[in-house]
Coordinates of C-alpha atoms and ligand atoms in Angstrom, one line a residue:
M1 CA 71.1 161.9 20.9
I2 CA 71.3 158.9 18.6
L3 CA 68.0 157.6 17.3
L4 CA 67.5 154.2 15.6
T5 CA 64.5 154.1 13.3
I6 CA 62.7 151.1 11.8
E7 CA 60.3 151.0 8.8
S8 CA 58.3 148.0 7.8
T9 CA 54.9 149.3 6.7
C10 CA 54.7 147.6 3.3
D11 CA 57.4 145.8 1.3
E12 CA 60.6 147.6 2.2
T13 CA 62.5 146.8 5.4
G14 CA 64.3 149.9 6.5
A15 CA 66.5 150.9 9.3
A16 CA 68.3 154.2 9.9
V17 CA 70.5 155.9 12.4
L18 CA 70.1 159.6 13.0
E19 CA 71.8 162.1 15.2
G20 CA 69.7 164.9 16.6
P21 CA 69.7 167.6 19.2
A22 CA 68.8 166.4 22.6
P23 CA 65.3 167.5 23.6
P24 CA 64.0 170.1 24.2
V25 CA 66.3 171.7 21.5
S26 CA 64.6 171.8 18.1
G27 CA 66.4 171.1 14.9
V28 CA 66.6 168.8 11.9
P29 CA 68.5 165.6 12.6
R30 CA 71.4 164.4 10.6
V31 CA 71.1 161.0 8.9
L32 CA 74.1 158.9 9.7
S33 CA 72.9 155.9 7.8
S34 CA 69.8 154.6 6.0
V35 CA 69.5 151.1 4.8
V36 CA 66.5 149.7 2.8
A37 CA 66.3 146.0 2.0
S38 CA 63.9 145.8 -0.9
Q39 CA 61.6 142.9 -1.5
L40 CA 60.8 143.8 -5.1
D41 CA 62.2 140.6 -6.5
L42 CA 59.8 138.6 -4.3
H43 CA 56.7 140.4 -5.4
E44 CA 57.5 141.0 -9.0
R45 CA 56.0 137.8 -10.4
F46 CA 52.7 138.6 -8.7
S47 CA 52.7 142.2 -10.1
G48 CA 51.9 143.5 -6.7
V49 CA 52.8 143.2 -3.0
V50 CA 51.7 139.9 -1.4
P51 CA 51.1 140.7 2.3
E52 CA 52.1 137.2 3.6
I53 CA 55.3 137.2 1.6
A54 CA 56.1 140.7 2.7
S55 CA 55.7 139.9 6.5
R56 CA 57.9 136.8 6.1
A57 CA 60.6 138.7 4.3
H58 CA 60.5 141.4 7.0
V59 CA 61.1 138.7 9.6
R60 CA 64.2 137.5 7.7
Q61 CA 65.5 141.0 6.9
I62 CA 64.8 143.1 10.0
L63 CA 67.8 142.3 12.2
P64 CA 70.4 142.2 9.5
T65 CA 69.0 145.6 8.2
I66 CA 69.3 147.1 11.7
D67 CA 72.8 145.7 12.1
E68 CA 73.8 147.1 8.7
A69 CA 72.4 150.6 9.6
L70 CA 74.3 150.6 12.9
H71 CA 77.5 149.4 11.2
R72 CA 77.3 152.0 8.4
A73 CA 76.7 154.8 11.0
G74 CA 79.6 153.5 13.2
V75 CA 77.3 153.4 16.2
S76 CA 76.9 150.6 18.7
L77 CA 73.5 149.6 20.2
G78 CA 74.7 151.0 23.6
Q79 CA 74.9 154.5 22.1
V80 CA 71.2 154.4 20.9
G81 CA 69.1 156.8 23.0
A82 CA 65.7 156.0 21.5
I83 CA 64.0 153.7 19.1
A84 CA 61.4 154.9 16.6
V85 CA 59.1 152.7 14.4
S86 CA 56.3 153.2 12.0
T87 CA 53.2 151.8 13.6
R88 CA 50.5 153.0 11.1
P89 CA 49.1 152.9 8.5
G90 CA 50.3 149.8 6.5
L91 CA 50.0 146.1 6.1
V92 CA 49.2 144.6 9.5
G93 CA 51.6 141.7 9.2
S94 CA 54.4 143.9 8.0
L95 CA 53.8 146.6 10.7
V96 CA 53.9 144.0 13.4
V97 CA 57.4 142.8 12.5
G98 CA 58.9 146.3 12.8
L99 CA 57.0 147.1 16.0
T100 CA 58.0 143.8 17.6
A101 CA 61.7 144.4 16.8
A102 CA 61.5 148.0 18.1
K103 CA 59.8 147.0 21.3
G104 CA 62.4 144.3 22.0
L105 CA 65.2 146.7 21.5
A106 CA 63.6 149.5 23.5
L107 CA 63.0 147.1 26.4
A108 CA 66.5 145.5 26.3
L109 CA 68.2 148.9 26.0
G110 CA 65.9 150.7 28.5
V111 CA 65.3 153.5 26.0
P112 CA 62.1 155.3 24.9
L113 CA 60.0 153.8 22.1
I114 CA 58.5 156.3 19.7
A115 CA 55.5 155.4 17.4
V116 CA 55.6 157.2 14.0
D117 CA 52.8 157.8 11.6
H118 CA 54.1 156.7 8.2
L119 CA 52.3 159.4 6.3
E120 CA 53.5 162.2 8.6
A121 CA 57.0 160.6 8.1
H122 CA 56.6 160.8 4.3
L123 CA 56.0 164.5 4.6
Y124 CA 58.8 164.9 7.1
A125 CA 61.2 163.6 4.3
C126 CA 60.7 167.2 2.9
Q127 CA 62.2 168.7 6.0
L128 CA 65.0 166.2 6.2
A129 CA 66.0 167.0 2.6
H130 CA 65.9 170.8 3.3
P131 CA 67.4 171.1 6.8
S132 CA 68.2 174.8 6.6
A133 CA 64.6 175.7 5.7
N134 CA 61.3 175.3 7.6
S135 CA 58.9 173.2 5.5
Y136 CA 56.0 173.9 7.8
P137 CA 53.2 175.0 7.9
C138 CA 52.3 173.5 4.6
V139 CA 49.8 171.6 2.5
G140 CA 51.1 168.0 2.5
L141 CA 50.4 165.6 -0.3
V142 CA 51.3 161.9 0.3
V143 CA 51.1 160.1 -3.0
S144 CA 52.3 156.5 -2.8
G145 CA 51.3 152.9 -3.5
G146 CA 48.9 152.8 -0.6
H147 CA 47.8 156.5 -0.2
T148 CA 46.8 159.6 -2.0
S149 CA 46.1 162.0 0.8
L150 CA 46.1 165.8 1.4
F151 CA 46.9 167.3 4.7
A152 CA 47.1 170.7 6.3
C153 CA 50.2 170.5 8.4
K154 CA 50.8 173.1 11.1
G155 CA 54.0 171.2 12.1
P156 CA 55.6 167.8 11.6
I157 CA 53.2 166.1 14.1
E158 CA 50.2 168.4 13.6
A159 CA 48.7 167.1 10.3
E160 CA 45.0 167.5 9.7
L161 CA 43.6 165.2 7.0
L162 CA 41.9 167.2 4.3
G163 CA 40.9 164.4 2.0
G164 CA 42.1 161.4 0.1
T165 CA 41.3 158.7 -2.4
I166 CA 38.0 157.0 -2.4
D167 CA 39.3 153.9 -4.2
D168 CA 42.8 153.2 -5.6
A169 CA 45.9 155.1 -4.6
A170 CA 47.8 156.8 -7.4
G171 CA 50.8 154.5 -7.1
E172 CA 48.4 151.5 -7.1
A173 CA 47.0 152.8 -10.4
F174 CA 50.5 153.1 -11.8
D175 CA 51.2 149.5 -10.7
K176 CA 48.0 148.1 -12.2
V177 CA 48.2 149.9 -15.5
A178 CA 51.9 148.8 -15.8
N179 CA 50.6 145.3 -15.4
L180 CA 47.9 145.8 -18.1
L181 CA 50.5 147.1 -20.5
G182 CA 53.0 144.3 -19.7
L183 CA 55.6 146.7 -18.3
G184 CA 56.5 145.0 -15.1
F185 CA 56.6 145.8 -11.3
P186 CA 56.8 148.3 -9.7
G187 CA 54.7 150.0 -12.2
G188 CA 55.5 153.7 -11.5
P189 CA 59.1 153.8 -12.8
A190 CA 58.1 151.4 -15.7
V191 CA 55.2 153.5 -16.8
E192 CA 57.4 156.6 -16.6
R193 CA 60.1 155.1 -18.8
A194 CA 57.5 153.9 -21.4
A195 CA 55.8 157.3 -21.3
A196 CA 59.0 159.1 -22.2
S197 CA 58.5 158.4 -25.9
G198 CA 54.7 158.6 -25.9
N199 CA 52.1 161.2 -26.8
R200 CA 50.3 162.5 -23.7
K201 CA 47.3 163.5 -25.8
A202 CA 46.9 160.2 -27.7
F203 CA 44.1 158.9 -25.5
A204 CA 41.6 161.1 -23.7
F205 CA 41.4 159.3 -20.4
P206 CA 39.1 160.5 -17.6
R207 CA 40.2 162.9 -14.8
S208 CA 37.8 161.8 -12.1
L209 CA 36.6 164.3 -9.5
I210 CA 38.8 167.0 -10.9
H211 CA 36.0 169.6 -10.7
D212 CA 34.5 168.2 -7.5
D213 CA 34.4 170.6 -4.5
R214 CA 35.7 167.9 -2.2
L215 CA 39.4 167.2 -1.8
A216 CA 38.8 163.6 -2.9
F217 CA 40.6 161.5 -5.5
S218 CA 39.5 158.5 -7.6
F219 CA 41.7 156.5 -9.9
S220 CA 39.7 153.3 -10.4
G221 CA 37.7 154.7 -13.4
L222 CA 41.0 155.8 -15.1
K223 CA 42.4 152.3 -14.6
T224 CA 39.3 150.8 -16.1
A225 CA 39.4 153.2 -19.0
V226 CA 43.0 151.9 -19.8
L227 CA 41.8 148.3 -19.5
Y228 CA 38.9 149.0 -22.0
A229 CA 41.3 150.7 -24.4
V230 CA 43.7 147.8 -24.2
R231 CA 40.9 145.3 -24.7
G232 CA 39.4 147.4 -27.5
Q233 CA 36.1 147.5 -25.6
D234 CA 35.9 151.3 -26.0
A235 CA 35.6 152.2 -29.6
R236 CA 36.7 155.7 -29.0
L237 CA 39.8 154.7 -27.1
G238 CA 40.5 151.4 -28.8
A239 CA 44.2 150.6 -28.9
N240 CA 46.2 147.8 -30.5
L241 CA 49.2 147.1 -28.3
D242 CA 51.0 145.5 -31.2
E243 CA 51.1 148.7 -33.1
P244 CA 54.4 150.5 -32.7
G245 CA 54.3 153.3 -30.1
V246 CA 50.8 152.4 -28.7
V247 CA 52.1 151.3 -25.3
A248 CA 54.1 154.5 -25.0
D249 CA 51.1 156.6 -25.9
L250 CA 48.9 154.7 -23.4
A251 CA 51.5 155.1 -20.7
A252 CA 52.0 158.8 -21.5
S253 CA 48.2 159.5 -21.6
F254 CA 47.6 157.7 -18.4
Q255 CA 50.5 159.4 -16.6
E256 CA 49.2 162.8 -17.7
A257 CA 45.7 162.0 -16.4
V258 CA 47.1 161.1 -13.0
V259 CA 49.3 164.1 -12.9
D260 CA 46.5 166.5 -14.0
V261 CA 44.4 165.3 -11.1
L262 CA 47.1 165.4 -8.5
V263 CA 48.1 168.9 -9.5
A264 CA 44.5 170.2 -9.7
K265 CA 43.6 168.8 -6.3
T266 CA 46.8 170.2 -4.7
R267 CA 46.1 173.6 -6.2
Q268 CA 42.6 173.3 -4.7
A269 CA 44.0 172.5 -1.2
L270 CA 46.4 175.4 -1.4
R271 CA 43.5 177.7 -2.3
M272 CA 41.2 176.4 0.4
T273 CA 43.8 176.6 3.2
G274 CA 45.7 179.7 2.1
L275 CA 48.9 178.0 3.0
K276 CA 52.0 179.2 1.1
K277 CA 54.2 176.0 1.4
L278 CA 53.8 172.7 -0.2
G279 CA 55.4 169.4 0.9
I280 CA 55.1 166.3 -1.2
G281 CA 56.1 162.7 -0.2
G282 CA 55.6 159.1 -1.2
G283 CA 56.8 157.0 -4.1
V284 CA 54.8 158.7 -6.9
A285 CA 56.6 161.9 -6.0
A286 CA 59.6 160.3 -7.7
N287 CA 57.8 160.7 -11.0
G288 CA 59.6 163.2 -13.3
R289 CA 56.5 164.5 -15.1
F290 CA 54.7 165.0 -11.8
R291 CA 57.7 166.9 -10.3
E292 CA 57.9 169.1 -13.4
R293 CA 54.2 170.0 -13.3
V294 CA 54.2 170.6 -9.5
E295 CA 57.3 172.9 -9.9
E296 CA 55.4 174.9 -12.6
M297 CA 52.4 175.2 -10.4
A298 CA 54.5 176.3 -7.4
K299 CA 56.2 179.0 -9.5
E300 CA 52.9 180.2 -10.9
L301 CA 51.3 180.4 -7.4
D302 CA 54.4 181.7 -5.7
I303 CA 54.4 178.7 -3.3
E304 CA 57.5 177.4 -1.6
L305 CA 57.8 173.7 -2.8
F306 CA 59.5 171.0 -0.7
I307 CA 60.0 167.7 -2.5
P308 CA 62.6 165.2 -1.4
P309 CA 65.2 163.5 -3.6
L310 CA 64.1 160.1 -5.0
S311 CA 65.7 158.0 -2.3
L312 CA 63.6 159.8 0.4
C313 CA 60.3 159.7 -1.7
T314 CA 60.0 155.9 -1.6
D315 CA 59.7 154.0 1.7
N316 CA 62.8 154.4 4.0
A317 CA 63.5 154.6 7.7
A318 CA 65.3 158.0 7.7
M319 CA 62.0 159.9 7.4
A320 CA 61.0 158.4 10.8
G321 CA 63.4 161.0 12.1
I322 CA 60.2 162.8 12.7
A323 CA 60.4 161.0 16.0
F324 CA 62.6 163.8 17.3
A325 CA 59.6 166.1 17.1
K326 CA 57.5 163.5 19.0
L327 CA 60.2 163.1 21.7
E328 CA 60.3 166.9 22.0
A329 CA 56.6 166.9 22.5
G330 CA 56.8 164.2 25.1
Q331 CA 55.0 161.6 22.9
V332 CA 56.7 158.4 24.0
A333 CA 54.8 155.2 23.4
S334 CA 54.1 152.6 26.0
L335 CA 55.5 149.1 25.4
D336 CA 52.0 147.7 24.9
I337 CA 51.2 149.9 21.9
D338 CA 49.7 148.1 18.9
V339 CA 49.8 148.7 15.2
K340 CA 47.0 150.3 13.2
A341 CA 46.7 149.0 9.7
G342 CA 44.3 151.6 8.2
L343 CA 44.5 155.3 7.6
V344 CA 44.2 157.0 11.0
R345 CA 43.9 160.7 11.4
P346 CA 47.6 161.6 11.9
G347 CA 48.5 163.2 15.2
R348 CA 45.9 161.3 17.1
Ligands
KG4_1 O1 56.0 155.4 -0.9 P1 56.2 154.0 -1.5 O2 57.6 153.5 -1.6 O3 55.4 152.9 -0.7 C1 54.1 153.1 -0.2 O4 54.1 153.7 0.9 O5 53.2 152.7 -0.9 O6 55.5 154.1 -2.9 C2 55.5 153.0 -3.8 C3 54.6 153.4 -5.0 C4 54.4 152.3 -6.0 O7 53.1 152.2 -6.4 C5 55.3 152.7 -7.2 O8 54.8 152.2 -8.5 C6 55.2 154.2 -7.1 O9 55.3 154.5 -5.7 N1 56.3 154.9 -7.8 C7 56.1 155.7 -8.9 C8 57.4 156.0 -9.3 N2 58.4 155.4 -8.5 C9 57.6 154.7 -7.6 N3 55.0 156.1 -9.5 C10 55.2 156.9 -10.6 N4 56.4 157.3 -11.1 C11 57.5 156.9 -10.5 N5 58.7 157.2 -11.0
ZN2 ZN1 55.1 154.8 2.1

């Protein structure tokens, strides 16, 4: 069974071809090709993703990206047995482009259309990366530019939302702080590079909600604390960006504050659910310091940790291979399905 998957939730146009067992046989699919057409150069000068620019770029890129994925996999359209597409959550104008392409192909080829939840797909990247293990049931943490959410996942398509951010997402905070520090876009990798030579304890930035009983995150206060430090508005934290090493110290102290909170809340979710496996997905999971700290925690708590390689952390279409699980469960979408921009309880 050959599956063609399409991803266009934000600013990456993705297409992938996967080979999986024909339903009802379970198994982890094999990725034959995965192509991501990045839009980073288009959004860079705005220091963030501009939704209108993103949708227009998806329109230009979607068909060539699909063609490229088929070509690299050595598969013709006639061999495709189903089409999967991320329909939620994301930027509405971006989602619509991927869904429209997917509907057109499904209709023309007469094959099933499968709607994928982007957050469940981020967590499924853990399973794709570890095909010989079972990454479920697990606590799932999606930590990306748009989301910071914790789930209790019984299986790939049985994710229950435990909690999430009440303001900025962790990746969004990385992007905004990188902008404040003049480090460029996307902010995550830039902050991580700058932090490598910095002192994590140089600035005592806040760890919001870290002791709160709820599984909630908040990063906007941290972002403001960095802003005040940069502007010298906070006497305690005052920083002069022209002094050598200050940008590195700010980056390292900020990164440590984000990582402290992510690790503490994940630990809390593991304790509350009693689950013994942890799956992590999303762009921020590419962060080396975060991976190091999560690995330490997993070892300490004797938790089985599943975290994908960097290429499967950031947005890609291969992770939409979760569609095989949906197909197996008989969850085929009708051709009049629409996109859902906001965070929807996965599985519903
Ligand atoms: O999952 P993703 O590609 O797209 C969304 O679904 O949002 O995540 C992108 C986010 C951006 O905010 C980016 O700055 C962040 O992931 N990111 C990182 C790193 N690499 C990407 N954040 C921290 N450290 C990194 N190495
Ligand atoms: Zn994503």
